Amino acid sequence: MKTLFAHRGMSTLAPENTLAAFALCRQYGIKWIECDVDILADGTVVVSHDDTLDRCTDRCGSLYELATADLAAIDAGSWFHDDFIGEPLPTFEQLIALVNQHELNINVEIKSCTAGWEMTDKLIGNVIAALEQLDTGRELIVSSFNHLALVEFKRRRPQTAVACLFESTSLGDDWESILQVCEAEYIHPQDNNLTQMMVTQFKAAGYKINVYTVNDLARANQLFNWGVDGVFTDIAHRFPSKYKQLYANNTIGSQ
């Protein structure tokens, strides 16, 4: 079974990395979501791709200067569409509650925290603490471009599958050594410049492969035919039903 990951939720239908975007997944038969996590000054883990508010909220400034109490005043939806005015910047704990409720699986990308290792270390610890709230029936992958952070995460939570993220420009001949050091089960390469030969090498080494970010149906089909296990996409709703989870009905909690 090939896997579709809703990249930052259903991010062409709702503002990325919001509860609204993740809540749409079950409606469209998408079982897996991808989210990004970073940390506020007071240690709260939030769901955000950027370490600033500028691009996806109604405010500017750094996450690392905020506290939990500041979240109530941040609108993370009005930039996208009037239907999402007042959509909050979610905490990771809020997302886990939604994942449990909607019976989703989750890929958590730990951001390369630009506030330094002390904050990165706190981010790792607080992500691990929050994951204790994840229902046992939910599947989980933790990924990062920061392979040092991934090594530390795996050391503290060895039972969780981890994935090394690579941009095409950083995917060198030492990729297998990096995966081995991280004790990774997955490699998550960028779609750009990915070849069938590379996919064959990854599979031959025993790794599962999820490719980001694939927004072309024909390219996704090609990747799946090459043996890729999953793709991250902003257009999960446009994929044919053979890639989706069929539910008896879409009422949350009906299963």
PDB file of C-alpha atoms in Angstrom:
ATOM      1  CA  MET A   1       0.000   0.000   0.000  1.00  0.00           C
ATOM      2  CA  LYS A   2       1.434   3.342  -1.055  1.00  0.00           C
ATOM      3  CA  THR A   3       1.171   6.198   1.427  1.00  0.00           C
ATOM      4  CA  LEU A   4      -0.009   9.749   0.884  1.00  0.00           C
ATOM      5  CA  PHE A   5       1.122  12.281   3.466  1.00  0.00           C
ATOM      6  CA  ALA A   6      -0.953  15.461   3.617  1.00  0.00           C
ATOM      7  CA  HIS A   7       1.907  17.961   3.684  1.00  0.00           C
ATOM      8  CA  ARG A   8       1.210  20.439   6.497  1.00  0.00           C
ATOM      9  CA  GLY A   9      -2.347  19.112   6.377  1.00  0.00           C
ATOM     10  CA  MET A  10      -4.686  19.732   3.453  1.00  0.00           C
ATOM     11  CA  SER A  11      -2.654  22.830   2.741  1.00  0.00           C
ATOM     12  CA  THR A  12      -4.260  23.861  -0.536  1.00  0.00           C
ATOM     13  CA  LEU A  13      -7.743  23.720   1.037  1.00  0.00           C
ATOM     14  CA  ALA A  14      -6.970  25.327   4.409  1.00  0.00           C
ATOM     15  CA  PRO A  15      -4.098  27.317   5.928  1.00  0.00           C
ATOM     16  CA  GLU A  16      -1.042  25.119   6.385  1.00  0.00           C
ATOM     17  CA  ASN A  17      -0.189  23.556   9.732  1.00  0.00           C
ATOM     18  CA  THR A  18      -3.524  24.530  11.307  1.00  0.00           C
ATOM     19  CA  LEU A  19      -6.084  22.324  12.986  1.00  0.00           C
ATOM     20  CA  ALA A  20      -8.480  23.171  10.155  1.00  0.00           C
ATOM     21  CA  ALA A  21      -6.040  21.781   7.581  1.00  0.00           C
ATOM     22  CA  PHE A  22      -5.471  18.572   9.533  1.00  0.00           C
ATOM     23  CA  ALA A  23      -9.175  18.091  10.304  1.00  0.00           C
ATOM     24  CA  LEU A  24      -9.966  17.902   6.568  1.00  0.00           C
ATOM     25  CA  CYS A  25      -7.811  14.810   6.074  1.00  0.00           C
ATOM     26  CA  ARG A  26     -10.296  12.178   7.135  1.00  0.00           C
ATOM     27  CA  GLN A  27     -13.006  13.754   4.956  1.00  0.00           C
ATOM     28  CA  TYR A  28     -10.781  13.136   1.928  1.00  0.00           C
ATOM     29  CA  GLY A  29      -9.655   9.669   2.973  1.00  0.00           C
ATOM     30  CA  ILE A  30      -6.129  10.704   3.946  1.00  0.00           C
ATOM     31  CA  LYS A  31      -4.717   8.646   6.807  1.00  0.00           C
ATOM     32  CA  TRP A  32      -1.278  10.262   7.208  1.00  0.00           C
ATOM     33  CA  ILE A  33      -0.433  13.874   7.965  1.00  0.00           C
ATOM     34  CA  GLU A  34       2.885  15.726   8.070  1.00  0.00           C
ATOM     35  CA  CYS A  35       3.480  18.622  10.438  1.00  0.00           C
ATOM     36  CA  ASP A  36       6.375  20.824  11.541  1.00  0.00           C
ATOM     37  CA  VAL A  37       7.132  21.573  15.178  1.00  0.00           C
ATOM     38  CA  ASP A  38       9.172  24.313  16.826  1.00  0.00           C
ATOM     39  CA  ILE A  39       9.257  25.879  20.272  1.00  0.00           C
ATOM     40  CA  LEU A  40       8.277  29.092  22.045  1.00  0.00           C
ATOM     41  CA  ALA A  41      10.410  30.911  24.591  1.00  0.00           C
ATOM     42  CA  ASP A  42       8.501  29.296  27.462  1.00  0.00           C
ATOM     43  CA  GLY A  43       8.970  25.763  26.104  1.00  0.00           C
ATOM     44  CA  THR A  44       5.567  25.261  24.464  1.00  0.00           C
ATOM     45  CA  VAL A  45       5.842  23.204  21.278  1.00  0.00           C
ATOM     46  CA  VAL A  46       3.841  24.697  18.413  1.00  0.00           C
ATOM     47  CA  VAL A  47       2.987  23.523  14.918  1.00  0.00           C
ATOM     48  CA  SER A  48       4.753  25.861  12.502  1.00  0.00           C
ATOM     49  CA  HIS A  49       7.046  25.477   9.522  1.00  0.00           C
ATOM     50  CA  ASP A  50       8.726  28.864   9.999  1.00  0.00           C
ATOM     51  CA  ASP A  51      10.429  30.159  13.124  1.00  0.00           C
ATOM     52  CA  THR A  52       8.791  33.529  12.458  1.00  0.00           C
ATOM     53  CA  LEU A  53       5.157  34.567  12.310  1.00  0.00           C
ATOM     54  CA  ASP A  54       5.516  36.731   9.210  1.00  0.00           C
ATOM     55  CA  ARG A  55       4.415  34.409   6.382  1.00  0.00           C
ATOM     56  CA  CYS A  56       1.409  32.570   7.824  1.00  0.00           C
ATOM     57  CA  THR A  57      -0.133  34.782  10.515  1.00  0.00           C
ATOM     58  CA  ASP A  58      -1.310  38.366  10.995  1.00  0.00           C
ATOM     59  CA  ARG A  59       1.834  39.276  12.959  1.00  0.00           C
ATOM     60  CA  CYS A  60       5.607  39.513  12.581  1.00  0.00           C
ATOM     61  CA  GLY A  61       8.351  38.342  14.881  1.00  0.00           C
ATOM     62  CA  SER A  62      10.140  35.267  16.160  1.00  0.00           C
ATOM     63  CA  LEU A  63       8.540  32.231  17.791  1.00  0.00           C
ATOM     64  CA  TYR A  64      11.423  32.282  20.239  1.00  0.00           C
ATOM     65  CA  GLU A  65      10.180  35.565  21.698  1.00  0.00           C
ATOM     66  CA  LEU A  66       6.656  34.290  22.409  1.00  0.00           C
ATOM     67  CA  ALA A  67       4.955  32.607  25.339  1.00  0.00           C
ATOM     68  CA  THR A  68       1.844  30.427  25.367  1.00  0.00           C
ATOM     69  CA  ALA A  69      -0.302  33.355  26.477  1.00  0.00           C
ATOM     70  CA  ASP A  70       0.550  35.175  23.230  1.00  0.00           C
ATOM     71  CA  LEU A  71      -1.082  32.533  21.040  1.00  0.00           C
ATOM     72  CA  ALA A  72      -4.620  33.769  21.709  1.00  0.00           C
ATOM     73  CA  ALA A  73      -3.876  37.013  19.884  1.00  0.00           C
ATOM     74  CA  ILE A  74      -2.401  35.376  16.756  1.00  0.00           C
ATOM     75  CA  ASP A  75      -4.568  34.738  13.675  1.00  0.00           C
ATOM     76  CA  ALA A  76      -3.095  31.982  11.494  1.00  0.00           C
ATOM     77  CA  GLY A  77      -5.971  31.764   9.023  1.00  0.00           C
ATOM     78  CA  SER A  78      -7.071  35.149   7.695  1.00  0.00           C
ATOM     79  CA  TRP A  79      -4.132  35.339   5.249  1.00  0.00           C
ATOM     80  CA  PHE A  80      -5.515  32.259   3.480  1.00  0.00           C
ATOM     81  CA  HIS A  81      -9.271  32.930   3.227  1.00  0.00           C
ATOM     82  CA  ASP A  82     -12.031  34.713   5.105  1.00  0.00           C
ATOM     83  CA  ASP A  83     -13.460  31.322   6.106  1.00  0.00           C
ATOM     84  CA  PHE A  84     -10.448  30.844   8.376  1.00  0.00           C
ATOM     85  CA  ILE A  85     -10.365  34.183  10.158  1.00  0.00           C
ATOM     86  CA  GLY A  86      -9.315  33.555  13.750  1.00  0.00           C
ATOM     87  CA  GLU A  87      -7.785  30.133  13.086  1.00  0.00           C
ATOM     88  CA  PRO A  88      -5.194  29.683  15.847  1.00  0.00           C
ATOM     89  CA  LEU A  89      -1.553  28.775  15.688  1.00  0.00           C
ATOM     90  CA  PRO A  90      -1.864  25.320  17.259  1.00  0.00           C
ATOM     91  CA  THR A  91       0.175  23.741  19.980  1.00  0.00           C
ATOM     92  CA  PHE A  92       1.540  20.263  19.393  1.00  0.00           C
ATOM     93  CA  GLU A  93      -0.624  18.918  22.207  1.00  0.00           C
ATOM     94  CA  GLN A  94      -3.730  20.274  20.463  1.00  0.00           C
ATOM     95  CA  LEU A  95      -2.688  18.538  17.261  1.00  0.00           C
ATOM     96  CA  ILE A  96      -2.121  15.234  19.051  1.00  0.00           C
ATOM     97  CA  ALA A  97      -5.637  15.456  20.483  1.00  0.00           C
ATOM     98  CA  LEU A  98      -6.991  15.962  16.946  1.00  0.00           C
ATOM     99  CA  VAL A  99      -4.887  13.086  15.597  1.00  0.00           C
ATOM    100  CA  ASN A 100      -6.306  10.801  18.275  1.00  0.00           C
ATOM    101  CA  GLN A 101      -9.860  11.962  17.623  1.00  0.00           C
ATOM    102  CA  HIS A 102      -9.657  11.587  13.844  1.00  0.00           C
ATOM    103  CA  GLU A 103      -7.614   8.362  14.010  1.00  0.00           C
ATOM    104  CA  LEU A 104      -4.790   9.736  11.873  1.00  0.00           C
ATOM    105  CA  ASN A 105      -1.137   8.762  11.607  1.00  0.00           C
ATOM    106  CA  ILE A 106       1.512  11.447  11.879  1.00  0.00           C
ATOM    107  CA  ASN A 107       4.932  12.404  10.560  1.00  0.00           C
ATOM    108  CA  VAL A 108       6.426  14.987  12.895  1.00  0.00           C
ATOM    109  CA  GLU A 109       9.238  17.079  11.462  1.00  0.00           C
ATOM    110  CA  ILE A 110      11.429  18.546  14.175  1.00  0.00           C
ATOM    111  CA  LYS A 111      12.676  21.862  12.840  1.00  0.00           C
ATOM    112  CA  SER A 112      16.329  22.826  12.910  1.00  0.00           C
ATOM    113  CA  CYS A 113      15.739  25.211  15.800  1.00  0.00           C
ATOM    114  CA  THR A 114      17.720  28.353  14.968  1.00  0.00           C
ATOM    115  CA  ALA A 115      17.730  29.506  18.604  1.00  0.00           C
ATOM    116  CA  GLY A 116      20.667  27.213  19.409  1.00  0.00           C
ATOM    117  CA  TRP A 117      21.227  23.761  20.862  1.00  0.00           C
ATOM    118  CA  GLU A 118      19.790  24.540  24.302  1.00  0.00           C
ATOM    119  CA  MET A 119      16.413  25.325  22.731  1.00  0.00           C
ATOM    120  CA  THR A 120      16.746  22.399  20.295  1.00  0.00           C
ATOM    121  CA  ASP A 121      17.368  20.089  23.243  1.00  0.00           C
ATOM    122  CA  LYS A 122      14.284  21.470  24.988  1.00  0.00           C
ATOM    123  CA  LEU A 123      12.263  21.045  21.774  1.00  0.00           C
ATOM    124  CA  ILE A 124      13.267  17.386  21.556  1.00  0.00           C
ATOM    125  CA  GLY A 125      12.392  16.758  25.198  1.00  0.00           C
ATOM    126  CA  ASN A 126       9.034  18.500  25.004  1.00  0.00           C
ATOM    127  CA  VAL A 127       8.094  16.734  21.765  1.00  0.00           C
ATOM    128  CA  ILE A 128       8.840  13.408  23.454  1.00  0.00           C
ATOM    129  CA  ALA A 129       6.721  14.393  26.468  1.00  0.00           C
ATOM    130  CA  ALA A 130       3.793  15.374  24.233  1.00  0.00           C
ATOM    131  CA  LEU A 131       4.034  12.119  22.266  1.00  0.00           C
ATOM    132  CA  GLU A 132       3.131  10.235  25.442  1.00  0.00           C
ATOM    133  CA  GLN A 133      -0.410  11.501  24.800  1.00  0.00           C
ATOM    134  CA  LEU A 134      -0.564   9.840  21.366  1.00  0.00           C
ATOM    135  CA  ASP A 135      -2.902   6.853  21.294  1.00  0.00           C
ATOM    136  CA  THR A 136      -1.121   3.515  20.948  1.00  0.00           C
ATOM    137  CA  GLY A 137      -3.015   2.708  17.756  1.00  0.00           C
ATOM    138  CA  ARG A 138      -1.564   5.681  15.898  1.00  0.00           C
ATOM    139  CA  GLU A 139       1.470   5.249  13.655  1.00  0.00           C
ATOM    140  CA  LEU A 140       4.344   7.719  14.007  1.00  0.00           C
ATOM    141  CA  ILE A 141       7.460   8.829  12.143  1.00  0.00           C
ATOM    142  CA  VAL A 142       9.754  11.593  13.398  1.00  0.00           C
ATOM    143  CA  SER A 143      11.923  13.307  10.789  1.00  0.00           C
ATOM    144  CA  SER A 144      14.412  16.141  10.619  1.00  0.00           C
ATOM    145  CA  PHE A 145      16.960  17.842   8.414  1.00  0.00           C
ATOM    146  CA  ASN A 146      18.964  18.321  11.606  1.00  0.00           C
ATOM    147  CA  HIS A 147      20.535  14.884  11.835  1.00  0.00           C
ATOM    148  CA  LEU A 148      22.255  15.695  15.133  1.00  0.00           C
ATOM    149  CA  ALA A 149      18.831  16.414  16.628  1.00  0.00           C
ATOM    150  CA  LEU A 150      17.517  13.188  15.124  1.00  0.00           C
ATOM    151  CA  VAL A 151      20.338  11.180  16.746  1.00  0.00           C
ATOM    152  CA  GLU A 152      19.442  12.703  20.104  1.00  0.00           C
ATOM    153  CA  PHE A 153      15.721  12.065  19.618  1.00  0.00           C
ATOM    154  CA  LYS A 154      16.356   8.410  18.730  1.00  0.00           C
ATOM    155  CA  ARG A 155      18.625   8.014  21.757  1.00  0.00           C
ATOM    156  CA  ARG A 156      15.837   9.198  24.054  1.00  0.00           C
ATOM    157  CA  ARG A 157      12.936   7.466  22.284  1.00  0.00           C
ATOM    158  CA  PRO A 158      14.367   4.443  20.459  1.00  0.00           C
ATOM    159  CA  GLN A 159      10.960   2.853  19.874  1.00  0.00           C
ATOM    160  CA  THR A 160       9.963   5.586  17.406  1.00  0.00           C
ATOM    161  CA  ALA A 161      10.789   5.235  13.711  1.00  0.00           C
ATOM    162  CA  VAL A 162      12.865   8.132  12.418  1.00  0.00           C
ATOM    163  CA  ALA A 163      13.580   9.542   8.971  1.00  0.00           C
ATOM    164  CA  CYS A 164      16.512  11.567   7.676  1.00  0.00           C
ATOM    165  CA  LEU A 165      15.395  14.454   5.487  1.00  0.00           C
ATOM    166  CA  PHE A 166      17.661  15.541   2.646  1.00  0.00           C
ATOM    167  CA  GLU A 167      17.501  18.384   0.181  1.00  0.00           C
ATOM    168  CA  SER A 168      18.716  17.333  -3.252  1.00  0.00           C
ATOM    169  CA  THR A 169      21.781  19.529  -2.815  1.00  0.00           C
ATOM    170  CA  SER A 170      22.748  17.883   0.489  1.00  0.00           C
ATOM    171  CA  LEU A 171      22.151  14.264  -0.523  1.00  0.00           C
ATOM    172  CA  GLY A 172      25.733  13.106  -0.999  1.00  0.00           C
ATOM    173  CA  ASP A 173      27.505   9.780  -1.187  1.00  0.00           C
ATOM    174  CA  ASP A 174      27.584   9.623   2.615  1.00  0.00           C
ATOM    175  CA  TRP A 175      23.798   9.281   2.901  1.00  0.00           C
ATOM    176  CA  GLU A 176      23.936   5.703   4.203  1.00  0.00           C
ATOM    177  CA  SER A 177      26.441   6.582   6.926  1.00  0.00           C
ATOM    178  CA  ILE A 178      24.134   9.374   8.086  1.00  0.00           C
ATOM    179  CA  LEU A 179      21.127   7.052   8.203  1.00  0.00           C
ATOM    180  CA  GLN A 180      23.134   4.475  10.127  1.00  0.00           C
ATOM    181  CA  VAL A 181      24.283   6.995  12.730  1.00  0.00           C
ATOM    182  CA  CYS A 182      20.674   8.184  13.158  1.00  0.00           C
ATOM    183  CA  GLU A 183      19.437   4.555  13.325  1.00  0.00           C
ATOM    184  CA  ALA A 184      16.871   5.641  10.761  1.00  0.00           C
ATOM    185  CA  GLU A 185      14.228   3.412   9.241  1.00  0.00           C
ATOM    186  CA  TYR A 186      13.327   5.901   6.516  1.00  0.00           C
ATOM    187  CA  ILE A 187      14.973   8.258   4.072  1.00  0.00           C
ATOM    188  CA  HIS A 188      12.957  11.313   3.007  1.00  0.00           C
ATOM    189  CA  PRO A 189      14.630  12.801  -0.076  1.00  0.00           C
ATOM    190  CA  GLN A 190      13.544  15.879  -2.013  1.00  0.00           C
ATOM    191  CA  ASP A 191      11.784  15.098  -5.287  1.00  0.00           C
ATOM    192  CA  ASN A 192      14.058  17.390  -7.329  1.00  0.00           C
ATOM    193  CA  ASN A 193      16.716  15.369  -9.179  1.00  0.00           C
ATOM    194  CA  LEU A 194      15.653  12.075  -7.588  1.00  0.00           C
ATOM    195  CA  THR A 195      16.362   9.216 -10.001  1.00  0.00           C
ATOM    196  CA  GLN A 196      15.284   5.614 -10.298  1.00  0.00           C
ATOM    197  CA  MET A 197      18.859   4.510  -9.635  1.00  0.00           C
ATOM    198  CA  MET A 198      18.896   6.414  -6.347  1.00  0.00           C
ATOM    199  CA  VAL A 199      15.585   4.855  -5.301  1.00  0.00           C
ATOM    200  CA  THR A 200      16.979   1.422  -6.134  1.00  0.00           C
ATOM    201  CA  GLN A 201      20.057   2.103  -3.989  1.00  0.00           C
ATOM    202  CA  PHE A 202      17.971   3.241  -1.023  1.00  0.00           C
ATOM    203  CA  LYS A 203      15.748   0.169  -1.243  1.00  0.00           C
ATOM    204  CA  ALA A 204      18.707  -2.175  -1.651  1.00  0.00           C
ATOM    205  CA  ALA A 205      20.153  -0.768   1.579  1.00  0.00           C
ATOM    206  CA  GLY A 206      16.920  -1.670   3.364  1.00  0.00           C
ATOM    207  CA  TYR A 207      15.330   1.751   3.818  1.00  0.00           C
ATOM    208  CA  LYS A 208      11.758   2.880   3.234  1.00  0.00           C
ATOM    209  CA  ILE A 209      11.432   5.974   1.046  1.00  0.00           C
ATOM    210  CA  ASN A 210       8.985   8.869   1.333  1.00  0.00           C
ATOM    211  CA  VAL A 211       9.554  11.722  -1.125  1.00  0.00           C
ATOM    212  CA  TYR A 212       8.738  15.408  -0.665  1.00  0.00           C
ATOM    213  CA  THR A 213       6.977  17.477  -2.014  1.00  0.00           C
ATOM    214  CA  VAL A 214       5.185  15.867  -4.964  1.00  0.00           C
ATOM    215  CA  ASN A 215       2.380  17.963  -6.456  1.00  0.00           C
ATOM    216  CA  ASP A 216       2.159  16.286  -9.857  1.00  0.00           C
ATOM    217  CA  LEU A 217       0.060  13.130 -10.200  1.00  0.00           C
ATOM    218  CA  ALA A 218       2.116  11.697 -13.062  1.00  0.00           C
ATOM    219  CA  ARG A 219       5.359  12.208 -11.152  1.00  0.00           C
ATOM    220  CA  ALA A 220       3.848  10.551  -8.073  1.00  0.00           C
ATOM    221  CA  ASN A 221       2.800   7.586 -10.222  1.00  0.00           C
ATOM    222  CA  GLN A 222       6.320   7.336 -11.625  1.00  0.00           C
ATOM    223  CA  LEU A 223       7.849   7.395  -8.142  1.00  0.00           C
ATOM    224  CA  PHE A 224       5.480   4.711  -6.904  1.00  0.00           C
ATOM    225  CA  ASN A 225       6.338   2.558  -9.931  1.00  0.00           C
ATOM    226  CA  TRP A 226      10.019   2.952  -9.032  1.00  0.00           C
ATOM    227  CA  GLY A 227       9.285   1.514  -5.581  1.00  0.00           C
ATOM    228  CA  VAL A 228       8.902   4.622  -3.427  1.00  0.00           C
ATOM    229  CA  ASP A 229       6.764   3.920  -0.361  1.00  0.00           C
ATOM    230  CA  GLY A 230       5.087   7.309   0.037  1.00  0.00           C
ATOM    231  CA  VAL A 231       4.931  10.912  -1.097  1.00  0.00           C
ATOM    232  CA  PHE A 232       4.299  14.147   0.729  1.00  0.00           C
ATOM    233  CA  THR A 233       1.861  16.299  -1.215  1.00  0.00           C
ATOM    234  CA  ASP A 234      -0.151  19.501  -0.991  1.00  0.00           C
ATOM    235  CA  ILE A 235      -2.839  18.028  -3.278  1.00  0.00           C
ATOM    236  CA  ALA A 236      -3.766  14.795  -1.513  1.00  0.00           C
ATOM    237  CA  HIS A 237      -7.442  15.430  -2.320  1.00  0.00           C
ATOM    238  CA  ARG A 238      -6.686  15.091  -6.047  1.00  0.00           C
ATOM    239  CA  PHE A 239      -5.166  11.603  -5.864  1.00  0.00           C
ATOM    240  CA  PRO A 240      -7.288   8.620  -6.967  1.00  0.00           C
ATOM    241  CA  SER A 241      -9.091   6.560  -4.371  1.00  0.00           C
ATOM    242  CA  LYS A 242      -6.652   3.617  -4.566  1.00  0.00           C
ATOM    243  CA  TYR A 243      -4.219   5.699  -2.506  1.00  0.00           C
ATOM    244  CA  LYS A 244      -6.764   6.674   0.129  1.00  0.00           C
ATOM    245  CA  GLN A 245      -8.215   5.176   3.287  1.00  0.00           C
ATOM    246  CA  LEU A 246     -11.804   4.066   2.824  1.00  0.00           C
ATOM    247  CA  TYR A 247     -14.032   4.790   5.827  1.00  0.00           C
ATOM    248  CA  ALA A 248     -17.485   3.355   6.445  1.00  0.00           C
ATOM    249  CA  ASN A 249     -18.530   6.980   6.845  1.00  0.00           C
ATOM    250  CA  ASN A 250     -16.679  10.160   7.632  1.00  0.00           C
ATOM    251  CA  THR A 251     -18.273  10.903  10.997  1.00  0.00           C
ATOM    252  CA  ILE A 252     -15.469  11.321  13.479  1.00  0.00           C
ATOM    253  CA  GLY A 253     -15.428   8.544  16.044  1.00  0.00           C
ATOM    254  CA  SER A 254     -17.679   6.281  13.982  1.00  0.00           C
ATOM    255  CA  GLN A 255     -15.122   3.511  13.569  1.00  0.00           C
TER     256      GLN A 255
END
